[in-house]
Amino acid sequence: MENSKASDQKDSRFPYRKATPFHYHKLDAESPRSSNNEIGFSPGSDRRFAFSRQTLFHQSSVASGDSVTPMLSRTSSSIDIPLNKRGWSEETFLWGEEEGSDEKPSIFTHLLSGFRILRSGNRPMRRLLLLIFLNVAYSTVELCLGLLLGRVGLVSDAINLTFGCGLLTFSLFAMAASRKKPDRIYTYGYKRLEVLSAFTNALFLLFMSFSLAVEALHAFIQDESEHKHYLIVSAVTNLLVNLIGVWFFRNYARINLVYRKAEDMNYHSVCLHVLADSIRSAGLILASWLLSLGVKNAEVLCLGLVSVTVYILVMPLFRTTGGILLQMSPPSIPSSALSKSMRQVMSREDVSEVSQARLWELVPGHVIGSLSLQVKKGIDDDRPVLQYVHGLYHDLGVQDLTVQTDYA
C-alpha cells in the first residue's frame, strides 16, 4: 500500500472545526477488499473513536501529474486502540465481522443461533428449560381435564399458566441470545435483551397483582367465596411445581438484590415469577382451609394479601429495569459527583464551555456517557484536556465516554 496525506483544507460547512490530516491507505488491485470508498486501518494507525471528537470526513483533491485523486481527512483521535491479541486483519471490522457479509440476520437465524447456544448453556439455563417443560406438561394436563370435566376454573388457570410459560421461554431465549457477540447491526451486543426480559416479567407480575386485587374486590362485593375442591387440587400441584423453580433460583429470592450484571436481573425476574405463582397457590390453599373452618371473607383476605405481597416483591425490579430502558442517570454515580466533575472541567484554562453531558447504563455495571467541550481558540493540541476528562469520568465509574471538542 502507498501512503499519501490529505490536504489540510477546512470544510466550509464546519468553519469552527480543525481538520487534521491522516494517512490514507490506497488499496492495491490484488487486495481482496474491492469495494469503493473504504478506509484501510493498519495496526499502527488504529484509533479509538470514544473519548475523542466526532469523526468528520471531507474530500480534497491532490494533483498527481495529470490525475486528481480524492483523499480523506478527519479530526484526530487522542487515544490509540491497543493491538488486538486475536490478530484481526485489515479486512475485518472493529466488531470482528467480514466486510463482505452484508446479509442481515433473520429471525430464524437468531432462533437457530439461540438454540445452539442453549445446547452448551450454563446451569441456570438448563434448570429454566426443565422448569418450562414441567409447567408445559402440567398446564396441558390441566387444560385437558378442564375441557373434559367442563370446569371453567381449570381452563382459566391452564391458560394463565401457559402465558407464564411463554414469558419464561422468552427469558430463556434472552439468556441464550445475550451471549452473542456484537455485530454490525447491534454494535452494543445483545445484553440488553436480559434487561428487557426482566422488565417484561415484572410487568406481567404487576398485572397479576392488579388482577388478584380486582378478584378479591369482586368476591367481597358479590360474596362469591366458596369451597372449590378441584381448584385446591390444582393449586397444590402448581405449588409443588413452582417450589422446584424457587429451589433452582433460590440465590435470587431477595427483594433489593444488587444487580452486578444483566444476568442477575433476568435470573431475579424468573425467581420472582415462580415465587409469585407459589404465593398465589399458597393463598388459594389457605383460603380454602379457612373457608372450611367457617371463616367469612377468607378468600378476600388471602387474595388481598397475595396481591400486596407480589406488588412489594416486584416493584423494585420494575423500577430498576424501567430506568435502564429509559436511559436514566446511573444510580451508582451521585449527582453531586457529576456536578463536581463538570466544575472541574470548566475550571481548566483551555475549556470555555461544557454542554450535553449525558450518562446512562447500557446494562447494570456498564455506564456510557457523552460530553461536548468548547475549546478556546489558539489551542493546537487538545489531547491534554481529553485525557483529563477521560481520567476524571473513569474514576466515577464510566466505562465508555465519547468527548466531542469544538473550537470557540
CSV table of C-alpha atoms in Angstrom, one decimal:
chain,number,residue,atom,x,y,z
A,1,MET,CA,0.0,0.0,0.0
A,2,GLU,CA,1.1,3.6,-0.6
A,3,ASN,CA,0.7,6.3,2.0
A,4,SER,CA,-0.4,9.8,1.0
A,5,LYS,CA,-1.6,12.7,3.0
A,6,ALA,CA,-4.8,14.6,2.7
A,7,SER,CA,-4.7,18.3,2.1
A,8,ASP,CA,-5.0,20.5,5.2
A,9,GLN,CA,-8.1,22.3,3.9
A,10,LYS,CA,-11.1,23.2,6.1
A,11,ASP,CA,-14.6,22.2,5.1
A,12,SER,CA,-16.6,25.4,4.5
A,13,ARG,CA,-19.6,23.7,6.2
A,14,PHE,CA,-17.8,23.4,9.5
A,15,PRO,CA,-15.7,26.6,9.9
A,16,TYR,CA,-15.2,26.1,13.6
A,17,ARG,CA,-13.6,22.6,13.4
A,18,LYS,CA,-10.0,22.0,12.8
A,19,ALA,CA,-9.3,19.1,10.4
A,20,THR,CA,-6.1,17.2,11.0
A,21,PRO,CA,-4.7,15.1,8.1
A,22,PHE,CA,-4.0,11.4,8.5
A,23,HIS,CA,-2.6,8.8,6.2
A,24,TYR,CA,-4.8,7.3,3.6
A,25,HIS,CA,-4.0,3.7,2.5
A,26,LYS,CA,-4.6,3.1,-1.1
A,27,LEU,CA,-5.9,-0.3,-1.9
A,28,ASP,CA,-3.9,-2.5,-4.3
A,29,ALA,CA,-5.6,-4.2,-7.2
A,30,GLU,CA,-4.8,-7.6,-5.8
A,31,SER,CA,-6.3,-6.8,-2.4
A,32,PRO,CA,-9.4,-8.8,-1.5
A,33,ARG,CA,-11.2,-5.6,-0.5
A,34,SER,CA,-12.5,-4.4,-3.8
A,35,SER,CA,-15.3,-2.2,-2.5
A,36,ASN,CA,-15.2,1.5,-3.2
A,37,ASN,CA,-14.9,4.3,-0.7
A,38,GLU,CA,-13.5,2.1,2.1
A,39,ILE,CA,-10.8,3.1,4.5
A,40,GLY,CA,-8.0,0.8,5.4
A,41,PHE,CA,-6.9,0.6,9.1
A,42,SER,CA,-3.4,-0.7,9.7
A,43,PRO,CA,-2.3,-1.8,13.2
A,44,GLY,CA,-0.2,1.3,13.5
A,45,SER,CA,-3.0,3.7,12.6
A,46,ASP,CA,-5.9,2.3,14.6
A,47,ARG,CA,-7.6,5.0,16.6
A,48,ARG,CA,-10.4,4.9,19.2
A,49,PHE,CA,-13.4,6.9,18.4
A,50,ALA,CA,-14.6,7.0,22.0
A,51,PHE,CA,-13.1,9.7,24.3
A,52,SER,CA,-12.4,11.8,21.2
A,53,ARG,CA,-14.0,14.3,18.8
A,54,GLN,CA,-16.7,13.1,16.5
A,55,THR,CA,-15.4,12.0,13.1
A,56,LEU,CA,-15.5,14.4,10.3
A,57,PHE,CA,-14.7,13.3,6.7
A,58,HIS,CA,-14.4,15.6,3.7
A,59,GLN,CA,-12.9,15.2,0.3
A,60,SER,CA,-9.9,17.1,-1.1
A,61,SER,CA,-8.0,16.9,-4.3
A,62,VAL,CA,-4.3,16.3,-4.7
A,63,ALA,CA,-2.9,16.7,-8.2
A,64,SER,CA,-0.6,13.9,-9.2
A,65,GLY,CA,0.6,14.5,-12.7
A,66,ASP,CA,-2.5,14.7,-14.9
A,67,SER,CA,-4.7,12.7,-12.5
A,68,VAL,CA,-6.6,14.0,-9.5
A,69,THR,CA,-7.0,11.6,-6.6
A,70,PRO,CA,-9.8,12.1,-4.0
A,71,MET,CA,-8.4,11.9,-0.5
A,72,LEU,CA,-10.0,11.8,3.0
A,73,SER,CA,-9.2,13.6,6.2
A,74,ARG,CA,-10.8,13.5,9.7
A,75,THR,CA,-10.3,15.1,13.1
A,76,SER,CA,-7.6,13.3,15.0
A,77,SER,CA,-8.2,11.0,18.0
A,78,SER,CA,-6.4,11.2,21.2
A,79,ILE,CA,-6.2,7.6,22.4
A,80,ASP,CA,-4.8,4.7,20.4
A,81,ILE,CA,-6.5,1.3,20.3
A,82,PRO,CA,-4.3,-1.4,21.7
A,83,LEU,CA,-3.3,-4.1,19.3
A,84,ASN,CA,-5.8,-7.0,19.1
A,85,LYS,CA,-4.4,-10.2,20.6
A,86,ARG,CA,-6.5,-12.3,18.3
A,87,GLY,CA,-4.9,-10.8,15.3
A,88,TRP,CA,-7.7,-9.0,13.4
A,89,SER,CA,-6.8,-8.3,9.9
A,90,GLU,CA,-7.4,-5.2,7.8
A,91,GLU,CA,-10.3,-7.0,6.2
A,92,THR,CA,-12.2,-7.2,9.5
A,93,PHE,CA,-14.4,-4.6,11.1
A,94,LEU,CA,-13.9,-3.5,14.6
A,95,TRP,CA,-16.5,-5.9,15.8
A,96,GLY,CA,-14.9,-8.8,14.0
A,97,GLU,CA,-17.1,-9.5,11.0
A,98,GLU,CA,-16.1,-9.7,7.4
A,99,GLU,CA,-16.9,-6.7,5.3
A,100,GLY,CA,-18.3,-8.9,2.5
A,101,SER,CA,-21.1,-10.4,4.8
A,102,ASP,CA,-23.8,-7.8,4.2
A,103,GLU,CA,-26.6,-10.2,4.8
A,104,LYS,CA,-28.9,-9.1,7.6
A,105,PRO,CA,-29.7,-11.8,10.2
A,106,SER,CA,-33.3,-13.0,10.1
A,107,ILE,CA,-35.5,-14.1,13.0
A,108,PHE,CA,-34.9,-17.8,12.0
A,109,THR,CA,-31.1,-17.2,12.2
A,110,HIS,CA,-31.4,-15.7,15.7
A,111,LEU,CA,-33.6,-18.6,16.9
A,112,LEU,CA,-31.2,-21.2,15.4
A,113,SER,CA,-28.2,-19.5,17.0
A,114,GLY,CA,-30.1,-19.2,20.3
A,115,PHE,CA,-30.8,-22.9,20.4
A,116,ARG,CA,-27.2,-23.7,19.5
A,117,ILE,CA,-26.1,-21.7,22.5
A,118,LEU,CA,-28.7,-23.3,24.6
A,119,ARG,CA,-27.2,-26.7,24.0
A,120,SER,CA,-24.0,-25.5,25.6
A,121,GLY,CA,-25.7,-23.3,28.2
A,122,ASN,CA,-24.9,-22.9,31.8
A,123,ARG,CA,-26.7,-24.4,34.8
A,124,PRO,CA,-29.4,-21.7,35.2
A,125,MET,CA,-30.4,-22.1,31.5
A,126,ARG,CA,-30.7,-25.8,31.8
A,127,ARG,CA,-32.7,-25.5,35.0
A,128,LEU,CA,-35.0,-23.0,33.5
A,129,LEU,CA,-35.6,-25.3,30.5
A,130,LEU,CA,-36.5,-28.1,32.8
A,131,LEU,CA,-38.9,-25.8,34.7
A,132,ILE,CA,-40.6,-24.8,31.4
A,133,PHE,CA,-41.0,-28.4,30.4
A,134,LEU,CA,-42.7,-29.2,33.8
A,135,ASN,CA,-45.0,-26.2,33.5
A,136,VAL,CA,-46.0,-27.0,29.9
A,137,ALA,CA,-46.8,-30.7,30.9
A,138,TYR,CA,-48.8,-29.6,33.9
A,139,SER,CA,-50.8,-26.9,32.0
A,140,THR,CA,-51.5,-29.4,29.2
A,141,VAL,CA,-53.0,-31.9,31.6
A,142,GLU,CA,-54.9,-29.2,33.5
A,143,LEU,CA,-56.4,-27.9,30.2
A,144,CYS,CA,-57.5,-31.4,29.1
A,145,LEU,CA,-59.1,-32.1,32.4
A,146,GLY,CA,-60.9,-28.8,32.4
A,147,LEU,CA,-62.3,-29.4,28.9
A,148,LEU,CA,-63.3,-32.9,29.7
A,149,LEU,CA,-64.9,-32.1,33.1
A,150,GLY,CA,-66.3,-28.8,31.9
A,151,ARG,CA,-64.5,-26.8,34.7
A,152,VAL,CA,-64.0,-23.2,33.6
A,153,GLY,CA,-61.7,-22.6,36.5
A,154,LEU,CA,-59.2,-25.3,35.4
A,155,VAL,CA,-59.3,-24.0,31.8
A,156,SER,CA,-58.7,-20.4,33.0
A,157,ASP,CA,-55.8,-21.5,35.3
A,158,ALA,CA,-54.2,-23.5,32.5
A,159,ILE,CA,-54.4,-20.5,30.1
A,160,ASN,CA,-52.8,-18.3,32.7
A,161,LEU,CA,-50.0,-20.8,33.3
A,162,THR,CA,-49.4,-21.2,29.6
A,163,PHE,CA,-48.9,-17.4,29.2
A,164,GLY,CA,-46.5,-17.6,32.1
A,165,CYS,CA,-44.6,-20.3,30.3
A,166,GLY,CA,-44.3,-18.1,27.3
A,167,LEU,CA,-42.6,-15.4,29.4
A,168,LEU,CA,-40.2,-17.9,30.9
A,169,THR,CA,-39.4,-19.1,27.4
A,170,PHE,CA,-38.6,-15.5,26.4
A,171,SER,CA,-36.3,-15.3,29.5
A,172,LEU,CA,-34.5,-18.4,28.3
A,173,PHE,CA,-34.1,-17.1,24.8
A,174,ALA,CA,-32.7,-13.8,26.2
A,175,MET,CA,-30.2,-15.8,28.3
A,176,ALA,CA,-29.0,-17.6,25.1
A,177,ALA,CA,-29.1,-14.7,22.7
A,178,SER,CA,-27.3,-12.3,25.1
A,179,ARG,CA,-24.2,-14.4,24.8
A,180,LYS,CA,-23.8,-13.5,21.2
A,181,LYS,CA,-21.0,-11.0,20.3
A,182,PRO,CA,-21.7,-7.5,18.9
A,183,ASP,CA,-22.2,-7.3,15.1
A,184,ARG,CA,-22.6,-4.5,12.6
A,185,ILE,CA,-26.4,-4.4,13.2
A,186,TYR,CA,-26.3,-4.5,17.1
A,187,THR,CA,-23.0,-2.8,17.8
A,188,TYR,CA,-23.5,-2.8,21.5
A,189,GLY,CA,-24.4,-6.5,21.6
A,190,TYR,CA,-27.4,-8.3,22.9
A,191,LYS,CA,-27.0,-7.9,26.6
A,192,ARG,CA,-30.0,-5.6,27.0
A,193,LEU,CA,-32.3,-8.5,26.0
A,194,GLU,CA,-31.9,-9.7,29.5
A,195,VAL,CA,-33.0,-6.3,30.9
A,196,LEU,CA,-36.0,-6.3,28.5
A,197,SER,CA,-36.9,-9.9,29.6
A,198,ALA,CA,-36.7,-8.9,33.3
A,199,PHE,CA,-38.9,-5.8,32.6
A,200,THR,CA,-41.5,-8.0,30.8
A,201,ASN,CA,-41.7,-10.4,33.7
A,202,ALA,CA,-42.0,-7.6,36.2
A,203,LEU,CA,-44.8,-6.0,34.1
A,204,PHE,CA,-46.7,-9.3,33.9
A,205,LEU,CA,-46.4,-9.8,37.7
A,206,LEU,CA,-47.7,-6.3,38.4
A,207,PHE,CA,-50.7,-7.1,36.1
A,208,MET,CA,-51.2,-10.4,38.1
A,209,SER,CA,-51.1,-8.4,41.3
A,210,PHE,CA,-53.7,-6.0,40.0
A,211,SER,CA,-56.0,-8.8,38.8
A,212,LEU,CA,-55.8,-10.6,42.2
A,213,ALA,CA,-56.8,-7.3,43.8
A,214,VAL,CA,-59.8,-7.0,41.5
A,215,GLU,CA,-60.7,-10.6,42.1
A,216,ALA,CA,-60.6,-10.0,45.8
A,217,LEU,CA,-62.8,-6.9,45.5
A,218,HIS,CA,-65.3,-8.7,43.3
A,219,ALA,CA,-65.5,-11.6,45.8
A,220,PHE,CA,-66.1,-9.1,48.6
A,221,ILE,CA,-68.9,-7.3,46.7
A,222,GLN,CA,-70.7,-10.3,45.4
A,223,ASP,CA,-69.9,-12.6,48.3
A,224,GLU,CA,-69.0,-15.5,45.9
A,225,SER,CA,-66.4,-17.2,48.2
A,226,GLU,CA,-67.0,-20.9,48.1
A,227,HIS,CA,-65.1,-24.1,48.6
A,228,LYS,CA,-63.9,-25.5,45.2
A,229,HIS,CA,-62.1,-28.8,45.7
A,230,TYR,CA,-60.9,-29.1,42.1
A,231,LEU,CA,-59.2,-25.8,42.3
A,232,ILE,CA,-57.5,-26.7,45.5
A,233,VAL,CA,-56.0,-29.8,44.0
A,234,SER,CA,-54.8,-27.7,41.1
A,235,ALA,CA,-53.3,-25.2,43.5
A,236,VAL,CA,-51.4,-27.9,45.4
A,237,THR,CA,-50.0,-29.4,42.3
A,238,ASN,CA,-49.0,-26.0,40.9
A,239,LEU,CA,-47.4,-25.1,44.2
A,240,LEU,CA,-45.2,-28.2,44.1
A,241,VAL,CA,-44.1,-27.4,40.5
A,242,ASN,CA,-43.2,-23.8,41.4
A,243,LEU,CA,-41.3,-24.8,44.5
A,244,ILE,CA,-38.9,-26.6,42.3
A,245,GLY,CA,-38.3,-23.4,40.4
A,246,VAL,CA,-37.9,-21.5,43.7
A,247,TRP,CA,-35.2,-24.0,44.7
A,248,PHE,CA,-33.4,-23.7,41.4
A,249,PHE,CA,-33.2,-19.9,41.7
A,250,ARG,CA,-33.1,-19.6,45.5
A,251,ASN,CA,-29.9,-17.4,45.4
A,252,TYR,CA,-32.0,-14.6,43.7
A,253,ALA,CA,-35.0,-14.8,46.1
A,254,ARG,CA,-34.4,-11.3,47.6
A,255,ILE,CA,-36.3,-8.1,47.2
A,256,ASN,CA,-33.5,-5.5,47.0
A,257,LEU,CA,-31.0,-7.6,45.1
A,258,VAL,CA,-27.8,-5.9,43.9
A,259,TYR,CA,-27.5,-6.2,40.2
A,260,ARG,CA,-23.9,-6.5,39.1
A,261,LYS,CA,-24.7,-8.0,35.6
A,262,ALA,CA,-27.6,-8.2,33.2
A,263,GLU,CA,-27.9,-11.9,34.0
A,264,ASP,CA,-28.7,-11.0,37.6
A,265,MET,CA,-31.8,-9.1,36.5
A,266,ASN,CA,-33.1,-11.9,34.3
A,267,TYR,CA,-32.5,-14.6,36.9
A,268,HIS,CA,-34.1,-12.4,39.6
A,269,SER,CA,-37.2,-11.9,37.4
A,270,VAL,CA,-37.5,-15.7,36.8
A,271,CYS,CA,-37.2,-16.3,40.6
A,272,LEU,CA,-39.9,-13.7,41.3
A,273,HIS,CA,-42.1,-15.2,38.6
A,274,VAL,CA,-42.2,-18.7,40.2
A,275,LEU,CA,-42.2,-17.2,43.7
A,276,ALA,CA,-45.3,-15.1,42.9
A,277,ASP,CA,-47.1,-18.2,41.4
A,278,SER,CA,-46.2,-20.2,44.6
A,279,ILE,CA,-47.5,-17.4,46.8
A,280,ARG,CA,-50.7,-17.3,44.8
A,281,SER,CA,-51.2,-21.1,45.0
A,282,ALA,CA,-50.5,-21.0,48.8
A,283,GLY,CA,-53.0,-18.2,49.2
A,284,LEU,CA,-55.7,-20.3,47.5
A,285,ILE,CA,-54.9,-23.2,49.7
A,286,LEU,CA,-55.0,-21.1,52.8
A,287,ALA,CA,-58.4,-19.5,51.7
A,288,SER,CA,-59.9,-23.0,51.2
A,289,TRP,CA,-58.7,-24.1,54.6
A,290,LEU,CA,-60.2,-21.0,56.3
A,291,LEU,CA,-63.4,-21.4,54.4
A,292,SER,CA,-63.7,-25.0,55.6
A,293,LEU,CA,-63.4,-23.7,59.2
A,294,GLY,CA,-66.2,-21.3,58.6
A,295,VAL,CA,-64.2,-18.0,58.4
A,296,LYS,CA,-66.1,-15.4,56.3
A,297,ASN,CA,-64.4,-13.5,53.6
A,298,ALA,CA,-61.4,-15.7,53.8
A,299,GLU,CA,-60.8,-15.6,50.0
A,300,VAL,CA,-61.0,-11.8,50.0
A,301,LEU,CA,-58.4,-11.6,52.8
A,302,CYS,CA,-56.0,-14.2,51.3
A,303,LEU,CA,-56.2,-12.8,47.7
A,304,GLY,CA,-55.6,-9.3,49.0
A,305,LEU,CA,-52.5,-10.3,51.0
A,306,VAL,CA,-51.2,-12.1,48.0
A,307,SER,CA,-51.7,-9.1,45.8
A,308,VAL,CA,-49.9,-6.8,48.2
A,309,THR,CA,-47.0,-9.2,48.6
A,310,VAL,CA,-46.5,-9.7,44.9
A,311,TYR,CA,-46.5,-5.9,44.4
A,312,ILE,CA,-43.9,-5.4,47.1
A,313,LEU,CA,-41.7,-8.1,45.7
A,314,VAL,CA,-41.8,-6.9,42.0
A,315,MET,CA,-41.9,-3.1,42.2
A,316,PRO,CA,-38.1,-2.7,42.9
A,317,LEU,CA,-37.2,-4.8,39.8
A,318,PHE,CA,-39.8,-2.9,37.7
A,319,ARG,CA,-38.3,0.5,38.7
A,320,THR,CA,-34.7,-0.6,38.0
A,321,THR,CA,-35.3,-2.2,34.6
A,322,GLY,CA,-37.6,0.6,33.5
A,323,GLY,CA,-34.9,3.2,34.5
A,324,ILE,CA,-32.3,1.4,32.4
A,325,LEU,CA,-34.5,1.1,29.4
A,326,LEU,CA,-35.4,4.8,29.7
A,327,GLN,CA,-31.6,5.6,29.9
A,328,MET,CA,-32.0,7.1,33.4
A,329,SER,CA,-28.9,8.6,35.0
A,330,PRO,CA,-26.9,5.8,36.7
A,331,PRO,CA,-27.9,5.5,40.4
A,332,SER,CA,-24.4,4.3,41.2
A,333,ILE,CA,-23.0,7.8,40.4
A,334,PRO,CA,-24.3,10.5,42.8
A,335,SER,CA,-25.5,13.7,41.2
A,336,SER,CA,-23.1,15.7,43.4
A,337,ALA,CA,-20.2,13.9,42.0
A,338,LEU,CA,-21.3,14.7,38.4
A,339,SER,CA,-21.7,18.4,39.3
A,340,LYS,CA,-18.2,18.4,40.8
A,341,SER,CA,-16.8,16.8,37.7
A,342,MET,CA,-18.4,19.5,35.5
A,343,ARG,CA,-17.0,22.3,37.6
A,344,GLN,CA,-13.5,20.7,37.5
A,345,VAL,CA,-13.6,20.5,33.7
A,346,MET,CA,-14.9,24.1,33.4
A,347,SER,CA,-12.1,25.4,35.7
A,348,ARG,CA,-9.5,24.5,33.0
A,349,GLU,CA,-8.0,27.4,31.1
A,350,ASP,CA,-8.3,25.7,27.7
A,351,VAL,CA,-12.0,24.9,28.1
A,352,SER,CA,-14.6,27.7,27.6
A,353,GLU,CA,-17.9,25.6,27.8
A,354,VAL,CA,-19.2,22.2,28.7
A,355,SER,CA,-22.5,21.0,27.3
A,356,GLN,CA,-24.6,18.0,26.5
A,357,ALA,CA,-23.2,15.9,29.4
A,358,ARG,CA,-25.2,12.6,29.3
A,359,LEU,CA,-24.7,9.4,31.3
A,360,TRP,CA,-26.7,6.2,31.2
A,361,GLU,CA,-26.5,2.5,31.8
A,362,LEU,CA,-26.4,0.0,28.9
A,363,VAL,CA,-26.7,-2.9,31.4
A,364,PRO,CA,-26.0,-3.0,35.1
A,365,GLY,CA,-22.4,-2.3,35.7
A,366,HIS,CA,-21.7,-0.8,32.3
A,367,VAL,CA,-22.0,3.0,32.2
A,368,ILE,CA,-21.8,5.0,29.0
A,369,GLY,CA,-21.5,8.8,28.6
A,370,SER,CA,-21.1,11.6,26.1
A,371,LEU,CA,-19.8,15.1,26.5
A,372,SER,CA,-19.3,18.2,24.3
A,373,LEU,CA,-16.5,20.6,25.0
A,374,GLN,CA,-15.8,24.1,23.7
A,375,VAL,CA,-12.0,24.6,23.4
A,376,LYS,CA,-10.7,28.1,23.3
A,377,LYS,CA,-9.1,29.5,20.2
A,378,GLY,CA,-5.3,29.2,19.9
A,379,ILE,CA,-5.2,25.7,21.4
A,380,ASP,CA,-3.5,23.5,18.9
A,381,ASP,CA,-3.3,20.2,20.9
A,382,ASP,CA,-6.5,19.1,22.7
A,383,ARG,CA,-5.1,15.8,23.9
A,384,PRO,CA,-4.3,17.0,27.5
A,385,VAL,CA,-8.0,18.1,28.1
A,386,LEU,CA,-9.3,14.8,26.5
A,387,GLN,CA,-7.0,12.8,28.7
A,388,TYR,CA,-8.0,14.8,31.8
A,389,VAL,CA,-11.8,14.4,31.1
A,390,HIS,CA,-11.3,10.7,30.4
A,391,GLY,CA,-9.5,10.1,33.7
A,392,LEU,CA,-11.9,12.2,35.6
A,393,TYR,CA,-15.0,10.3,34.4
A,394,HIS,CA,-13.3,6.9,34.6
A,395,ASP,CA,-12.8,7.5,38.3
A,396,LEU,CA,-16.5,8.0,38.6
A,397,GLY,CA,-17.2,4.6,37.0
A,398,VAL,CA,-17.8,5.4,33.4
A,399,GLN,CA,-16.5,2.7,31.1
A,400,ASP,CA,-17.3,4.2,27.7
A,401,LEU,CA,-17.1,8.0,27.2
A,402,THR,CA,-17.3,9.9,24.0
A,403,VAL,CA,-16.0,13.5,24.1
A,404,GLN,CA,-16.6,15.9,21.2
A,405,THR,CA,-14.4,19.0,21.1
A,406,ASP,CA,-15.3,22.2,19.1
A,407,TYR,CA,-13.4,25.4,18.8
A,408,ALA,CA,-15.0,28.6,20.1
